[in-house]
C-alpha positions as a printed NumPy array, in Angstrom:
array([[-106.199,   48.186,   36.44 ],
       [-109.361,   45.603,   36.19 ],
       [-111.558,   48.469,   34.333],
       [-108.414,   49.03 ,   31.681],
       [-108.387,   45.13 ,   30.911],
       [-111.871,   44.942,   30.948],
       [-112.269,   48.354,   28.859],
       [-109.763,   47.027,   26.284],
       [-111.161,   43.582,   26.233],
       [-114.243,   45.258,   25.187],
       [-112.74 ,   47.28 ,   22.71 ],
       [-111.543,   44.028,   21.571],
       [-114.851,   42.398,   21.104],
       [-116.019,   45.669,   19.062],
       [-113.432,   45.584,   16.963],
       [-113.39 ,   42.374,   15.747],
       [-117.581,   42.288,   15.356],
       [-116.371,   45.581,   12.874],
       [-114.376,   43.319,   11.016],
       [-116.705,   40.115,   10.971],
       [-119.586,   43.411,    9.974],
       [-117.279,   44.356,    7.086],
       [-116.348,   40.612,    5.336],
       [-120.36 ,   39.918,    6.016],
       [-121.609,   43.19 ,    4.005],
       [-118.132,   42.977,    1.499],
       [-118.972,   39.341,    0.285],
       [-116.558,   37.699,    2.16 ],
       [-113.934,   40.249,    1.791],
       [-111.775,   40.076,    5.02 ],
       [-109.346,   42.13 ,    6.828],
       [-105.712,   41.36 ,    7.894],
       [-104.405,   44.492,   10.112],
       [-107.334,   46.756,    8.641],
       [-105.872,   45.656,    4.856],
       [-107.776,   43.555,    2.711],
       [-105.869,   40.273,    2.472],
       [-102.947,   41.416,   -0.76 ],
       [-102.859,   37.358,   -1.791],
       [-103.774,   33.483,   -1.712],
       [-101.681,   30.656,   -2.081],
       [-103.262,   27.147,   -2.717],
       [-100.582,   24.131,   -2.706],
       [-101.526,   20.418,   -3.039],
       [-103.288,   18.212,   -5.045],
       [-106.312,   18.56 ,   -8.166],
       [-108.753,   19.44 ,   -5.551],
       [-106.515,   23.461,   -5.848],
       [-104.858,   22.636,   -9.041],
       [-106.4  ,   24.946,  -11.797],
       [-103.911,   24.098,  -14.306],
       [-100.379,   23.593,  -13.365],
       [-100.626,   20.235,  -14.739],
       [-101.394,   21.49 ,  -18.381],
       [ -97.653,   22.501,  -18.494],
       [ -96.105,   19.346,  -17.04 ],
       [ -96.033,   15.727,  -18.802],
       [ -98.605,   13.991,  -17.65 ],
       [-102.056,   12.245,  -17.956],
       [-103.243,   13.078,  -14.347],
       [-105.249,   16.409,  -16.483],
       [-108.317,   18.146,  -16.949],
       [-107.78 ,   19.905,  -20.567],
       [-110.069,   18.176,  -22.365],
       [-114.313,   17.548,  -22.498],
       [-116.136,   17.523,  -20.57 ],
       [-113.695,   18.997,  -17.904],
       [-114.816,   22.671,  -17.932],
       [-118.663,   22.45 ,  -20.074],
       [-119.658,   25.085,  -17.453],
       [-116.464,   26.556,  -17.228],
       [-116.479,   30.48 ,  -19.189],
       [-116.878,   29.957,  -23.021],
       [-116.966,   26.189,  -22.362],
       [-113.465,   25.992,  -22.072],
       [-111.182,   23.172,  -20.374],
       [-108.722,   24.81 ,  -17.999],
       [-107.134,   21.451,  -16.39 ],
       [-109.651,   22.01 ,  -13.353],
       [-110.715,   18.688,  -12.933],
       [-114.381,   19.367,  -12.803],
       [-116.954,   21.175,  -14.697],
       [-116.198,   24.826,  -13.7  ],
       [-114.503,   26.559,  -10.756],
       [-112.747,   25.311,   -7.899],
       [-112.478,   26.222,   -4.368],
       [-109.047,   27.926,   -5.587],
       [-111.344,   30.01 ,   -7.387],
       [-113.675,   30.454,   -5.33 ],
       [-111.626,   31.234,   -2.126],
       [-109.953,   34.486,   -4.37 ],
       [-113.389,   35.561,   -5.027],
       [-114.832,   35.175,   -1.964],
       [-111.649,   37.064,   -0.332],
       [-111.986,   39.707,   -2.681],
       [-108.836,   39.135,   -4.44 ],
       [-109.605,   38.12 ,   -8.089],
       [-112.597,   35.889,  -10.502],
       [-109.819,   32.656,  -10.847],
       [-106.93 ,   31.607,   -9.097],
       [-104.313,   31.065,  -12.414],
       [-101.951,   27.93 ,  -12.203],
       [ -98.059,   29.135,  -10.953],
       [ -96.52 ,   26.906,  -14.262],
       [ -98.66 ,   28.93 ,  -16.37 ],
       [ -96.072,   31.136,  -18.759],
       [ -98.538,   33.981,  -18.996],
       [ -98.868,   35.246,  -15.682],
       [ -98.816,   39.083,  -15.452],
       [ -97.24 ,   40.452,  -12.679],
       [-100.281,   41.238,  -10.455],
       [-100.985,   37.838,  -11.072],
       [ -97.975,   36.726,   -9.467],
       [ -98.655,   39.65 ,   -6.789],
       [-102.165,   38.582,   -5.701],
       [-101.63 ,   34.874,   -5.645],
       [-101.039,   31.821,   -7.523],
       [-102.156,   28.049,   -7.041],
       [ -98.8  ,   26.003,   -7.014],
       [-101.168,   22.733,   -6.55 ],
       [-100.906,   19.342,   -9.012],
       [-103.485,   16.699,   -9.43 ],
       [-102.362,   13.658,   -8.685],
       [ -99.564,   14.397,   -6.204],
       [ -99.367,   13.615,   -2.249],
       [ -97.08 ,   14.089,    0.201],
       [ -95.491,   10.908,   -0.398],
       [ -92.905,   10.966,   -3.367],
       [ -93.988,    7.95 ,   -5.104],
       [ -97.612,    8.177,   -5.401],
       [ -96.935,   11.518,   -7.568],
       [ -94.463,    9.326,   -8.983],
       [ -97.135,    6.928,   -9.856],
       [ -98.84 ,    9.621,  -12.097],
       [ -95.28 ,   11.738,  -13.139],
       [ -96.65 ,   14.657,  -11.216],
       [ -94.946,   17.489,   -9.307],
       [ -94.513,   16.707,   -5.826],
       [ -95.744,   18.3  ,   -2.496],
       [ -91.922,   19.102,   -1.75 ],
       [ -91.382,   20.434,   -5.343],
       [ -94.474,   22.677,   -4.971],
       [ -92.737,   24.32 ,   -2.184],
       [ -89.522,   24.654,   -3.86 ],
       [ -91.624,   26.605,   -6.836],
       [ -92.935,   28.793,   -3.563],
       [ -89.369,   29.703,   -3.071],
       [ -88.841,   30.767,   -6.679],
       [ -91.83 ,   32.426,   -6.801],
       [ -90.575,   34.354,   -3.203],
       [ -87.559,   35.726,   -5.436],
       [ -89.395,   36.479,   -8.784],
       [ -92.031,   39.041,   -6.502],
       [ -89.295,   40.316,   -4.35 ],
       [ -87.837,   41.542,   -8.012],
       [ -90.595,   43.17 ,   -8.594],
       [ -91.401,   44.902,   -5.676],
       [ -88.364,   44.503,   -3.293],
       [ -87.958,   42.249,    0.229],
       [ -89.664,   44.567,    2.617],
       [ -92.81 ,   44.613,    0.227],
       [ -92.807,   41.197,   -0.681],
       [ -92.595,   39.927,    2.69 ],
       [ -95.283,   41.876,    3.337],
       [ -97.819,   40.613,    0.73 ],
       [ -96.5  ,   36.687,    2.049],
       [ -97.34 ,   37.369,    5.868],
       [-100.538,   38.61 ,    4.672],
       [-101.501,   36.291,    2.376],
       [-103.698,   32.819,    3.414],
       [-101.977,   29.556,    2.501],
       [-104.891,   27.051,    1.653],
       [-103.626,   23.377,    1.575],
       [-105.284,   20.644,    0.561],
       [-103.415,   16.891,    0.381],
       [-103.603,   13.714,    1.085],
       [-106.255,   12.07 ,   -0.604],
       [-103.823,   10.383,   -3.636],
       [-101.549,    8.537,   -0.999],
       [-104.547,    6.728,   -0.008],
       [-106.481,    5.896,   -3.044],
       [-103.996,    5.769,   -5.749],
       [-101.585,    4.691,   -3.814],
       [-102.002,    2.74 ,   -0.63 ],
       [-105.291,    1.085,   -1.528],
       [-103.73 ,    0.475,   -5.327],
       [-100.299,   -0.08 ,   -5.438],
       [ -99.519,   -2.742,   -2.774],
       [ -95.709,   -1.659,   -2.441],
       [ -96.594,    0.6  ,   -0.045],
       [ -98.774,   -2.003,    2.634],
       [ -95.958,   -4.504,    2.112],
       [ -93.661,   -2.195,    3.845],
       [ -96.089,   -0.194,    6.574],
       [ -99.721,   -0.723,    8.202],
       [-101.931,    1.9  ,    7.862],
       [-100.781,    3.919,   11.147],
       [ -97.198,    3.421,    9.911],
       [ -97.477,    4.983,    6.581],
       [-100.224,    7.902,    8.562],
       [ -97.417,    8.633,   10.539],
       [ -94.89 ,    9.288,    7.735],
       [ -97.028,   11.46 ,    5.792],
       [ -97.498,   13.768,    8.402],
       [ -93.979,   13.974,    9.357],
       [ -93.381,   14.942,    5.734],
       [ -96.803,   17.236,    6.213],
       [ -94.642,   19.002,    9.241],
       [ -91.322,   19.014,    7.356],
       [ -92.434,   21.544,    4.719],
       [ -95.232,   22.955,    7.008],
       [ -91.911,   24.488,    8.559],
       [ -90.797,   25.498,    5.5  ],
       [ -93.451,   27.449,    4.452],
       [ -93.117,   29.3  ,    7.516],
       [ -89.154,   30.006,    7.037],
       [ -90.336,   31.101,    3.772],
       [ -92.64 ,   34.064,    5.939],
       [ -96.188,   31.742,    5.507],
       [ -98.377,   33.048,    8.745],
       [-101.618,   32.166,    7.916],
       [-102.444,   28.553,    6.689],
       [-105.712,   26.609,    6.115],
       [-105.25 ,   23.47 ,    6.117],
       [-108.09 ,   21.314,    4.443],
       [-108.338,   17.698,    5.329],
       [-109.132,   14.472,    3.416],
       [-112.931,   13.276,    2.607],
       [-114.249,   10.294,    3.624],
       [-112.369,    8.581,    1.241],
       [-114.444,    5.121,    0.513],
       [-117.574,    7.301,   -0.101],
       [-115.449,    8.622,   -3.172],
       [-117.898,    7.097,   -6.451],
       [-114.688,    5.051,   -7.746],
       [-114.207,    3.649,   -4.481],
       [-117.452,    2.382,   -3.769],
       [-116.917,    1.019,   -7.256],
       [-113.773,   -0.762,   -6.471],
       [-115.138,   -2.322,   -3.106],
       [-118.803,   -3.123,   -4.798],
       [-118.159,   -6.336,   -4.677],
       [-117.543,   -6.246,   -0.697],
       [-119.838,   -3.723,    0.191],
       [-122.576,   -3.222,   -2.546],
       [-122.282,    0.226,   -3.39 ],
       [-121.883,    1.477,    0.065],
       [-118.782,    3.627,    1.562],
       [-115.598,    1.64 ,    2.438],
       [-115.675,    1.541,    6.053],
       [-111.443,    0.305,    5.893],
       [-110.74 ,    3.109,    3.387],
       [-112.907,    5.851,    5.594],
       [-110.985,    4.642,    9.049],
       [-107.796,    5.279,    7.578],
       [-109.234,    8.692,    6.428],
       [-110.282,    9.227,    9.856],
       [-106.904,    8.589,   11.034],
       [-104.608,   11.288,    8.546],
       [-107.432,   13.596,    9.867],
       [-107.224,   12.938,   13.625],
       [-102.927,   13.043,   13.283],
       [-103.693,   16.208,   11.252],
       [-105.434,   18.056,   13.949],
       [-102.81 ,   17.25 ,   16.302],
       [-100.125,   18.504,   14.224],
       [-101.235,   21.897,   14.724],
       [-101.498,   21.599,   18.258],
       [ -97.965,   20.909,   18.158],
       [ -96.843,   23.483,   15.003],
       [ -98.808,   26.767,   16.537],
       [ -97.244,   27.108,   19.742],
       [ -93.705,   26.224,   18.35 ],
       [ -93.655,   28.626,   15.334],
       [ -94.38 ,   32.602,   16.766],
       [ -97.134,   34.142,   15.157],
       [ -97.989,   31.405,   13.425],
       [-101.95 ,   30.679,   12.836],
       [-103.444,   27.709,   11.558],
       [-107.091,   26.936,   10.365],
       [-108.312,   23.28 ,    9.888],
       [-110.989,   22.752,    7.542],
       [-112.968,   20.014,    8.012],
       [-113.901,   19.097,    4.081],
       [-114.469,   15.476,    5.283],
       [-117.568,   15.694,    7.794],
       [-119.041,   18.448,    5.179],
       [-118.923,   15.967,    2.395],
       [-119.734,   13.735,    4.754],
       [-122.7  ,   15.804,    5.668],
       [-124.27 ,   16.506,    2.324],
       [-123.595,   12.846,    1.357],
       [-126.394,   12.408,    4.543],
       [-128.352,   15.119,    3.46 ],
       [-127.992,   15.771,   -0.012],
       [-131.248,   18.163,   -0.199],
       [-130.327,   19.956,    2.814],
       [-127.588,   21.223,    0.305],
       [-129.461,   21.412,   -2.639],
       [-128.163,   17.988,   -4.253],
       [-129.997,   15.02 ,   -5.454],
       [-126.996,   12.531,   -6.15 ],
       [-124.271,   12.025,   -4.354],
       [-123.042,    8.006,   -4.544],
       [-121.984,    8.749,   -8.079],
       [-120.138,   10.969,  -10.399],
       [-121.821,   13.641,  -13.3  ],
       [-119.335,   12.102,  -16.173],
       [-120.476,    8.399,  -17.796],
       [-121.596,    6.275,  -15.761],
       [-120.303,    8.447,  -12.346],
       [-118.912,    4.949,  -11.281],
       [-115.224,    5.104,  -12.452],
       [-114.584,    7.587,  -14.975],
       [-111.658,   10.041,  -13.875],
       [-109.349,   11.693,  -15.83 ],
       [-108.896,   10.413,  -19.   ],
       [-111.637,    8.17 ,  -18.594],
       [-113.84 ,   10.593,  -18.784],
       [-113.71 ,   11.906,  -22.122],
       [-115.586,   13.193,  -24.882],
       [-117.245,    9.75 ,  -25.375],
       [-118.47 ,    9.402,  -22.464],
       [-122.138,    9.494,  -23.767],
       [-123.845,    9.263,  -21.054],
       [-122.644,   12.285,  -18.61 ],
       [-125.436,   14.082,  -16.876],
       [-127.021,   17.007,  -18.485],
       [-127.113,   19.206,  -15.163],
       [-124.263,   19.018,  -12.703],
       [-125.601,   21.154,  -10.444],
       [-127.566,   18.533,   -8.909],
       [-124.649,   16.376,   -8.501],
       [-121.806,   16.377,   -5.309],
       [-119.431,   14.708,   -8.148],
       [-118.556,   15.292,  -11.332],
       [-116.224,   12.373,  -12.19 ],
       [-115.83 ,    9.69 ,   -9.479],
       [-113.758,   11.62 ,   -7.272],
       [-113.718,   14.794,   -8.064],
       [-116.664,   17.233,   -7.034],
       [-118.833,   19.557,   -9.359],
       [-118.443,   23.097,   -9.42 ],
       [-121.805,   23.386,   -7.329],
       [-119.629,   21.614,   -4.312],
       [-117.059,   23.372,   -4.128],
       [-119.105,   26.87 ,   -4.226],
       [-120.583,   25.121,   -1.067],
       [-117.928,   24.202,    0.32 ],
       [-115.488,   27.298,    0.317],
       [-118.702,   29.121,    1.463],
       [-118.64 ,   27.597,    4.47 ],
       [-115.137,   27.089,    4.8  ],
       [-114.886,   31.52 ,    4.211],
       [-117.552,   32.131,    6.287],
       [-116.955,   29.643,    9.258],
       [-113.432,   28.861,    9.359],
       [-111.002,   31.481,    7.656],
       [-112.289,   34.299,   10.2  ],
       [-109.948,   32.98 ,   12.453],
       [-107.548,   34.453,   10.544],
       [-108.768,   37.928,   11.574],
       [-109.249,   37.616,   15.36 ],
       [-106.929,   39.85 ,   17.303],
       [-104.419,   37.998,   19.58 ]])
């Protein structure tokens, strides 16, 4: 009996150094069950949103110069940033497709639809009113438009197929950010009612609450990207200049630190209480934090402020055609508006995230 365990533990080991072998020589292209992963799903906030936001009234946008200069043919997509995002390049790097197109977008074909779709808004949290604040979809509402999209596939190719190509599929996540700086630190409604801890606590309920959905809706495999050290962000040294002098916001990192910290242990508690459930947390905030450190180590040379104007507090429609004085190269640049990063970063960043992180994904129970 010991030489059977130990013979298939070995077998095992083999078999998933085969699969690591394969993404390695593949680019990145990974295996679920032997199968190349059918689909991605990105929900959240303009750090996945490639678009959605183009087909929704608001200002919270990036279809307009210099939003996408390096982008294909020059062209603004409502990526908030120069070029690509890690939407982008997570299909890529999973072998799935170039760009990951905006759900809201009426032109999707159907293998569109069928290989993945980012359902993501800028400006939106998981608190109601700070995508209120910016008339953006919410985090709930992007998982109702998950459901619909669950029906439109299973038109097209039937339940058993479509439930397939969902339990297959990575879930990338990425929220948070806006119900700290353009809401909490802003808008004082919301620390007139609940201390930092308070209003930590409520998010990630509401973080769990559709977590849980997702899974009822057949989600198996989701990556779930935390928050950057916020007060390192170029508009909010900006803001808190006056305090600090340019440095990071020490109050504005802590309560960073905090979402992060309750995020971790929300998949210790979510994993063992949803079957076959798997859960990857990418840690986006000690990598910025990182190449903020060591910004040659990553090939940057600025990082305390932002590619468009004067990098200080252009965002959005701030930064515009006008703004003059935007950098010529953003590749040597961690932002390109004041929060946002270039299209450099986030190649960086969902490298490491696909190479160090999403394997998990593909280790055998």
């Amino acid at each position: 009996m010991m030489k059977l365990r130990a013979e298939s533990l070995v077998s095992q080991t083999l078999f998933l150094i085969l699969l690591i072998t394969i993404a390695q020589k593949c680019d990145h292209i990974l295996l679920v069950g032997g199968k190349k992963v059918p689909a991605i799903f990105v929900f959240g906030d303009s750090y996945g949103d490639t678009g959605n936001n183009d087909f929704i009234g608001t200002t919270s946008r990036g279809d307009f110069p210099p939003y996408g200069r390096d982008f294909k043919d020059h062209i603004p997509t409502g990526r908030i940033s120069n070029g690509k995002l890690m939407s982008d390049y997570f299909a890529e790097g999973l072998g799935i497709k170039k760009l990951l197109p905006p759900y809201l977008n009426p032109k999707l074909s159907d293998q569109d639809l069928l290989t993945g779709v980012s359902f993501a808004s800028s400006g939106t949290g998981l608190d109601n009113l700070t995508a209120k604040i910016l008339d953006v979809i919410p985090f709930w509402k992007e998982v109702e438009l998950f459901k619909e999209y669950r029906k439109r596939i299973t038109g097209l190719v039937g339940e058993k197929e479509a439930t397939t190509i969902i339990r297959n599929a990575i879930f990338f996540i990425t929220i948070g950010t806006n119900d700290f700086i353009a809401n909490y630190f802003l808008v004082s409604s919301r620390r007139l009612q609940f201390t930092v801890q308070e209003y930590t606590d409520i998010l990630l309920k509401t973080y769990t609450a559709n977590m849980e959905e997702l899974y009822n809706l057949g989600a198996r495999r989701i990556a779930l990207i935390n928050v950057p050290p916020l007060g390192c962000l170029p508009a909010e040294r900006t803001v808190t200049s006056l305090r600090n002098k340019g440095a990071c916001d020490q109050e504005v990192n802590q309560a960073a630190d905090g979402f992060n910290s309750g995020l971790y242990a929300m998949i210790d508690v979510l994993e063992p209480a949803l079957p076959g459930l798997k859960i990857a947390y990418l840690d986006y905030h000690n990598l910025i934090f990182n190449i903020i450190a060591n910004p040659r180590k990553y090939d940057f040379e600025v990082v305390a402020k932002g590619c468009c104007g004067t990098g200080n507090i252009e965002v959005g429609f701030l930064c515009n055609e006008l703004s003059h004085t935007t950098c010529a190269d953003a590749s040597k640049y961690l932002f390109f508006d004041s929060v946002h990063p270039t299209e450099k970063a986030y190649q960086v960043i969902s490298s490491v995230f696909l190479t160090r992180d999403v394997p998990k994904f593909f280790k055998l129970d």
